[in-house]
């Protein structure tokens, strides 16, 4: 059991070093040696857990998104109504606030030839937004995929802004008004069917 705790602490230190270094100098400028130096671990310790810095980043992205996905699945798996979308937005907003530096680092790191954090976060949001919009008896004059992508792009833009500038009551109020307007527009378009 002690070894597991040491491994968890080592991985936490390596992940923390990665985030700090991305924010300081960017992902592509840093080396495994930089990460090891910052985390106070040897290269052999690093390589016992990760193949390279890309593997470390991939594992960190997965580690960041999995709990969010599990929370969404548990919370919204059966709650497919209008209020669910509002609560979804609140959960996302809380997620931004709890993981600001991590999200800043992950958003600053687009990956070539594979999905980075932003793409995977966007897909996760679209999945649950689509489920939440698919209420029994509702049909849309616009394609559901378009509505889903639009709402997800709003969520992503708010995440980027919040991580860069911090949360504020004005932003929170605006977010709720925008959310309500989005739902009103969707429902208004349904009444013309």
PDB file of C-alpha atoms in Angstrom:
ATOM      1  CA  UNK A   1       0.000   0.000   0.000  1.00  0.00           C
ATOM      2  CA  UNK A   2       2.858   2.414   0.807  1.00  0.00           C
ATOM      3  CA  UNK A   3       4.302   1.887  -2.656  1.00  0.00           C
ATOM      4  CA  UNK A   4       0.966   2.809  -4.254  1.00  0.00           C
ATOM      5  CA  UNK A   5       0.884   6.060  -2.297  1.00  0.00           C
ATOM      6  CA  UNK A   6       4.443   6.880  -3.364  1.00  0.00           C
ATOM      7  CA  UNK A   7       3.588   6.153  -6.984  1.00  0.00           C
ATOM      8  CA  UNK A   8       0.508   8.378  -6.768  1.00  0.00           C
ATOM      9  CA  UNK A   9       2.558  11.189  -5.226  1.00  0.00           C
ATOM     10  CA  UNK A  10       5.288  10.812  -7.855  1.00  0.00           C
ATOM     11  CA  UNK A  11       2.783  10.916 -10.695  1.00  0.00           C
ATOM     12  CA  UNK A  12       1.059  13.914  -9.089  1.00  0.00           C
ATOM     13  CA  UNK A  13       4.408  15.731  -8.866  1.00  0.00           C
ATOM     14  CA  UNK A  14       5.242  14.927 -12.482  1.00  0.00           C
ATOM     15  CA  UNK A  15       1.799  16.094 -13.652  1.00  0.00           C
ATOM     16  CA  UNK A  16       2.106  19.265 -11.606  1.00  0.00           C
ATOM     17  CA  UNK A  17       5.549  19.920 -13.095  1.00  0.00           C
ATOM     18  CA  UNK A  18       4.138  19.460 -16.586  1.00  0.00           C
ATOM     19  CA  UNK A  19       1.322  21.951 -15.964  1.00  0.00           C
ATOM     20  CA  UNK A  20       3.704  24.525 -14.477  1.00  0.00           C
ATOM     21  CA  UNK A  21       6.173  24.166 -17.337  1.00  0.00           C
ATOM     22  CA  UNK A  22       3.483  24.404 -20.015  1.00  0.00           C
ATOM     23  CA  UNK A  23       2.290  27.650 -18.459  1.00  0.00           C
ATOM     24  CA  UNK A  24       5.872  28.954 -18.242  1.00  0.00           C
ATOM     25  CA  UNK A  25       7.309  27.954 -21.603  1.00  0.00           C
ATOM     26  CA  UNK A  26       4.790  25.944 -23.622  1.00  0.00           C
ATOM     27  CA  UNK A  27       4.572  22.211 -24.212  1.00  0.00           C
ATOM     28  CA  UNK A  28       6.711  22.004 -27.321  1.00  0.00           C
ATOM     29  CA  UNK A  29       9.629  23.871 -25.714  1.00  0.00           C
ATOM     30  CA  UNK A  30       9.909  21.632 -22.678  1.00  0.00           C
ATOM     31  CA  UNK A  31      11.838  18.390 -22.398  1.00  0.00           C
ATOM     32  CA  UNK A  32      11.518  15.298 -20.247  1.00  0.00           C
ATOM     33  CA  UNK A  33      14.614  16.500 -18.395  1.00  0.00           C
ATOM     34  CA  UNK A  34      12.839  19.802 -17.617  1.00  0.00           C
ATOM     35  CA  UNK A  35       9.876  17.873 -16.224  1.00  0.00           C
ATOM     36  CA  UNK A  36      12.133  15.609 -14.138  1.00  0.00           C
ATOM     37  CA  UNK A  37      14.051  18.553 -12.740  1.00  0.00           C
ATOM     38  CA  UNK A  38      10.858  20.409 -11.815  1.00  0.00           C
ATOM     39  CA  UNK A  39       9.230  17.298 -10.287  1.00  0.00           C
ATOM     40  CA  UNK A  40      12.449  16.297  -8.489  1.00  0.00           C
ATOM     41  CA  UNK A  41      12.433  12.801 -10.011  1.00  0.00           C
ATOM     42  CA  UNK A  42      14.957  10.884 -12.057  1.00  0.00           C
ATOM     43  CA  UNK A  43      14.519  10.166 -15.761  1.00  0.00           C
ATOM     44  CA  UNK A  44      14.216   6.450 -14.964  1.00  0.00           C
ATOM     45  CA  UNK A  45      11.331   7.217 -12.584  1.00  0.00           C
ATOM     46  CA  UNK A  46       9.667   9.300 -15.275  1.00  0.00           C
ATOM     47  CA  UNK A  47      10.061   6.543 -17.868  1.00  0.00           C
ATOM     48  CA  UNK A  48       8.728   3.924 -15.473  1.00  0.00           C
ATOM     49  CA  UNK A  49       5.371   5.735 -15.677  1.00  0.00           C
ATOM     50  CA  UNK A  50       5.331   7.400 -19.105  1.00  0.00           C
ATOM     51  CA  UNK A  51       6.684   6.698 -22.583  1.00  0.00           C
ATOM     52  CA  UNK A  52       7.464  10.363 -23.231  1.00  0.00           C
ATOM     53  CA  UNK A  53       6.034  13.817 -22.626  1.00  0.00           C
ATOM     54  CA  UNK A  54       3.218  13.128 -25.102  1.00  0.00           C
ATOM     55  CA  UNK A  55       2.159  10.051 -23.160  1.00  0.00           C
ATOM     56  CA  UNK A  56       2.242  12.105 -19.955  1.00  0.00           C
ATOM     57  CA  UNK A  57       0.037  14.740 -21.575  1.00  0.00           C
ATOM     58  CA  UNK A  58      -2.372  12.108 -22.909  1.00  0.00           C
ATOM     59  CA  UNK A  59      -2.664  10.478 -19.487  1.00  0.00           C
ATOM     60  CA  UNK A  60      -3.255  13.875 -17.877  1.00  0.00           C
ATOM     61  CA  UNK A  61      -5.998  14.715 -20.390  1.00  0.00           C
ATOM     62  CA  UNK A  62      -7.681  11.379 -19.727  1.00  0.00           C
ATOM     63  CA  UNK A  63      -7.306  11.798 -15.965  1.00  0.00           C
ATOM     64  CA  UNK A  64      -8.895  15.248 -16.202  1.00  0.00           C
ATOM     65  CA  UNK A  65     -11.841  14.222 -18.387  1.00  0.00           C
ATOM     66  CA  UNK A  66     -12.747  10.824 -16.902  1.00  0.00           C
ATOM     67  CA  UNK A  67     -14.146  12.133 -13.589  1.00  0.00           C
ATOM     68  CA  UNK A  68     -16.101  14.796 -15.458  1.00  0.00           C
ATOM     69  CA  UNK A  69     -17.523  12.161 -17.800  1.00  0.00           C
ATOM     70  CA  UNK A  70     -18.420   9.894 -14.868  1.00  0.00           C
ATOM     71  CA  UNK A  71     -20.136  12.784 -13.108  1.00  0.00           C
ATOM     72  CA  UNK A  72     -22.123  13.651 -16.232  1.00  0.00           C
ATOM     73  CA  UNK A  73     -23.114  10.035 -16.804  1.00  0.00           C
ATOM     74  CA  UNK A  74     -24.304   9.626 -13.214  1.00  0.00           C
ATOM     75  CA  UNK A  75     -26.044  12.986 -13.027  1.00  0.00           C
ATOM     76  CA  UNK A  76     -27.553  13.342 -16.490  1.00  0.00           C
ATOM     77  CA  UNK A  77     -27.998   9.793 -17.659  1.00  0.00           C
ATOM     78  CA  UNK A  78     -31.694   9.874 -16.784  1.00  0.00           C
ATOM     79  CA  UNK A  79     -32.328  13.590 -16.245  1.00  0.00           C
ATOM     80  CA  UNK A  80     -33.114  14.623 -19.809  1.00  0.00           C
ATOM     81  CA  UNK A  81     -34.970  17.881 -19.332  1.00  0.00           C
ATOM     82  CA  UNK A  82     -34.516  21.627 -19.728  1.00  0.00           C
ATOM     83  CA  UNK A  83     -33.289  22.086 -16.175  1.00  0.00           C
ATOM     84  CA  UNK A  84     -30.667  19.425 -16.786  1.00  0.00           C
ATOM     85  CA  UNK A  85     -28.961  21.678 -19.332  1.00  0.00           C
ATOM     86  CA  UNK A  86     -28.839  24.510 -16.784  1.00  0.00           C
ATOM     87  CA  UNK A  87     -27.304  22.226 -14.165  1.00  0.00           C
ATOM     88  CA  UNK A  88     -24.879  20.894 -16.767  1.00  0.00           C
ATOM     89  CA  UNK A  89     -23.689  24.451 -17.391  1.00  0.00           C
ATOM     90  CA  UNK A  90     -23.306  25.022 -13.635  1.00  0.00           C
ATOM     91  CA  UNK A  91     -21.226  21.842 -13.291  1.00  0.00           C
ATOM     92  CA  UNK A  92     -18.976  22.908 -16.164  1.00  0.00           C
ATOM     93  CA  UNK A  93     -18.543  26.359 -14.627  1.00  0.00           C
ATOM     94  CA  UNK A  94     -17.570  24.798 -11.286  1.00  0.00           C
ATOM     95  CA  UNK A  95     -15.127  22.520 -13.107  1.00  0.00           C
ATOM     96  CA  UNK A  96     -13.431  25.593 -14.652  1.00  0.00           C
ATOM     97  CA  UNK A  97     -13.028  27.221 -11.271  1.00  0.00           C
ATOM     98  CA  UNK A  98     -11.613  24.117  -9.579  1.00  0.00           C
ATOM     99  CA  UNK A  99      -9.014  23.375 -12.279  1.00  0.00           C
ATOM    100  CA  UNK A 100      -7.986  26.759 -13.654  1.00  0.00           C
ATOM    101  CA  UNK A 101      -4.222  26.230 -14.052  1.00  0.00           C
ATOM    102  CA  UNK A 102      -4.632  22.690 -15.335  1.00  0.00           C
ATOM    103  CA  UNK A 103      -7.181  23.832 -17.926  1.00  0.00           C
ATOM    104  CA  UNK A 104      -5.021  26.780 -18.965  1.00  0.00           C
ATOM    105  CA  UNK A 105      -2.140  24.406 -19.606  1.00  0.00           C
ATOM    106  CA  UNK A 106      -4.238  21.844 -21.457  1.00  0.00           C
ATOM    107  CA  UNK A 107      -5.902  24.505 -23.595  1.00  0.00           C
ATOM    108  CA  UNK A 108      -2.476  25.940 -24.508  1.00  0.00           C
ATOM    109  CA  UNK A 109      -1.406  22.558 -25.888  1.00  0.00           C
ATOM    110  CA  UNK A 110      -2.984  21.681 -29.221  1.00  0.00           C
ATOM    111  CA  UNK A 111      -1.689  18.349 -30.462  1.00  0.00           C
ATOM    112  CA  UNK A 112      -0.891  17.577 -34.063  1.00  0.00           C
ATOM    113  CA  UNK A 113      -2.439  14.458 -35.610  1.00  0.00           C
ATOM    114  CA  UNK A 114      -4.404  13.503 -32.497  1.00  0.00           C
ATOM    115  CA  UNK A 115      -7.158  14.860 -30.343  1.00  0.00           C
ATOM    116  CA  UNK A 116      -6.043  17.226 -27.645  1.00  0.00           C
ATOM    117  CA  UNK A 117      -7.909  18.308 -24.560  1.00  0.00           C
ATOM    118  CA  UNK A 118     -10.060  20.900 -26.295  1.00  0.00           C
ATOM    119  CA  UNK A 119     -11.358  18.457 -28.914  1.00  0.00           C
ATOM    120  CA  UNK A 120     -12.088  15.757 -26.361  1.00  0.00           C
ATOM    121  CA  UNK A 121     -13.742  18.220 -23.970  1.00  0.00           C
ATOM    122  CA  UNK A 122     -15.857  19.510 -26.843  1.00  0.00           C
ATOM    123  CA  UNK A 123     -16.956  15.974 -27.774  1.00  0.00           C
ATOM    124  CA  UNK A 124     -17.832  15.225 -24.161  1.00  0.00           C
ATOM    125  CA  UNK A 125     -19.934  18.386 -23.920  1.00  0.00           C
ATOM    126  CA  UNK A 126     -21.660  17.673 -27.236  1.00  0.00           C
ATOM    127  CA  UNK A 127     -22.549  14.169 -26.116  1.00  0.00           C
ATOM    128  CA  UNK A 128     -24.339  15.368 -22.978  1.00  0.00           C
ATOM    129  CA  UNK A 129     -25.802  18.501 -24.526  1.00  0.00           C
ATOM    130  CA  UNK A 130     -27.329  16.361 -27.271  1.00  0.00           C
ATOM    131  CA  UNK A 131     -28.760  13.949 -24.704  1.00  0.00           C
ATOM    132  CA  UNK A 132     -30.163  16.833 -22.696  1.00  0.00           C
ATOM    133  CA  UNK A 133     -31.747  18.389 -25.789  1.00  0.00           C
ATOM    134  CA  UNK A 134     -33.354  15.106 -26.830  1.00  0.00           C
ATOM    135  CA  UNK A 135     -36.433  15.425 -24.672  1.00  0.00           C
ATOM    136  CA  UNK A 136     -39.408  13.257 -25.357  1.00  0.00           C
ATOM    137  CA  UNK A 137     -41.741  14.879 -27.870  1.00  0.00           C
ATOM    138  CA  UNK A 138     -39.326  17.656 -28.854  1.00  0.00           C
ATOM    139  CA  UNK A 139     -38.280  18.184 -32.440  1.00  0.00           C
ATOM    140  CA  UNK A 140     -36.189  21.012 -33.840  1.00  0.00           C
ATOM    141  CA  UNK A 141     -36.431  23.060 -36.999  1.00  0.00           C
ATOM    142  CA  UNK A 142     -32.632  23.254 -37.020  1.00  0.00           C
ATOM    143  CA  UNK A 143     -30.480  20.127 -37.047  1.00  0.00           C
ATOM    144  CA  UNK A 144     -29.829  18.845 -33.542  1.00  0.00           C
ATOM    145  CA  UNK A 145     -26.133  18.472 -34.366  1.00  0.00           C
ATOM    146  CA  UNK A 146     -25.940  22.200 -35.166  1.00  0.00           C
ATOM    147  CA  UNK A 147     -27.657  23.166 -31.909  1.00  0.00           C
ATOM    148  CA  UNK A 148     -25.348  20.829 -30.019  1.00  0.00           C
ATOM    149  CA  UNK A 149     -22.228  22.254 -31.662  1.00  0.00           C
ATOM    150  CA  UNK A 150     -23.367  25.838 -31.049  1.00  0.00           C
ATOM    151  CA  UNK A 151     -24.028  25.231 -27.377  1.00  0.00           C
ATOM    152  CA  UNK A 152     -20.747  23.317 -26.961  1.00  0.00           C
ATOM    153  CA  UNK A 153     -18.835  26.181 -28.598  1.00  0.00           C
ATOM    154  CA  UNK A 154     -20.419  28.586 -26.098  1.00  0.00           C
ATOM    155  CA  UNK A 155     -19.373  26.317 -23.227  1.00  0.00           C
ATOM    156  CA  UNK A 156     -15.826  26.050 -24.618  1.00  0.00           C
ATOM    157  CA  UNK A 157     -15.547  29.827 -25.111  1.00  0.00           C
ATOM    158  CA  UNK A 158     -16.712  30.443 -21.558  1.00  0.00           C
ATOM    159  CA  UNK A 159     -14.153  27.935 -20.277  1.00  0.00           C
ATOM    160  CA  UNK A 160     -11.335  29.666 -22.133  1.00  0.00           C
ATOM    161  CA  UNK A 161     -12.394  33.092 -20.916  1.00  0.00           C
ATOM    162  CA  UNK A 162     -12.880  31.962 -17.310  1.00  0.00           C
ATOM    163  CA  UNK A 163      -9.518  30.211 -17.144  1.00  0.00           C
ATOM    164  CA  UNK A 164      -7.709  33.239 -18.566  1.00  0.00           C
ATOM    165  CA  UNK A 165      -9.558  36.028 -16.741  1.00  0.00           C
ATOM    166  CA  UNK A 166     -11.096  34.341 -13.720  1.00  0.00           C
ATOM    167  CA  UNK A 167     -14.728  33.989 -12.744  1.00  0.00           C
ATOM    168  CA  UNK A 168     -16.900  36.984 -11.957  1.00  0.00           C
ATOM    169  CA  UNK A 169     -20.472  37.563 -10.938  1.00  0.00           C
ATOM    170  CA  UNK A 170     -21.080  39.502 -14.169  1.00  0.00           C
ATOM    171  CA  UNK A 171     -19.884  36.529 -16.206  1.00  0.00           C
ATOM    172  CA  UNK A 172     -22.034  34.155 -14.155  1.00  0.00           C
ATOM    173  CA  UNK A 173     -25.101  36.365 -14.676  1.00  0.00           C
ATOM    174  CA  UNK A 174     -24.365  36.659 -18.397  1.00  0.00           C
ATOM    175  CA  UNK A 175     -23.942  32.888 -18.665  1.00  0.00           C
ATOM    176  CA  UNK A 176     -27.376  32.265 -17.144  1.00  0.00           C
ATOM    177  CA  UNK A 177     -29.007  34.871 -19.401  1.00  0.00           C
ATOM    178  CA  UNK A 178     -27.311  33.393 -22.453  1.00  0.00           C
ATOM    179  CA  UNK A 179     -28.377  29.892 -21.419  1.00  0.00           C
ATOM    180  CA  UNK A 180     -31.979  31.025 -21.018  1.00  0.00           C
ATOM    181  CA  UNK A 181     -31.913  32.845 -24.364  1.00  0.00           C
ATOM    182  CA  UNK A 182     -30.526  29.767 -26.099  1.00  0.00           C
ATOM    183  CA  UNK A 183     -33.309  27.578 -24.673  1.00  0.00           C
ATOM    184  CA  UNK A 184     -35.953  30.198 -25.487  1.00  0.00           C
ATOM    185  CA  UNK A 185     -34.768  30.338 -29.091  1.00  0.00           C
ATOM    186  CA  UNK A 186     -34.866  26.549 -29.384  1.00  0.00           C
ATOM    187  CA  UNK A 187     -38.320  26.333 -27.839  1.00  0.00           C
ATOM    188  CA  UNK A 188     -39.508  29.262 -29.971  1.00  0.00           C
ATOM    189  CA  UNK A 189     -38.349  27.520 -33.121  1.00  0.00           C
ATOM    190  CA  UNK A 190     -40.289  24.415 -32.051  1.00  0.00           C
ATOM    191  CA  UNK A 191     -43.542  26.334 -31.776  1.00  0.00           C
ATOM    192  CA  UNK A 192     -43.380  27.120 -35.506  1.00  0.00           C
ATOM    193  CA  UNK A 193     -43.373  23.407 -36.417  1.00  0.00           C
TER     194      UNK A 193
END
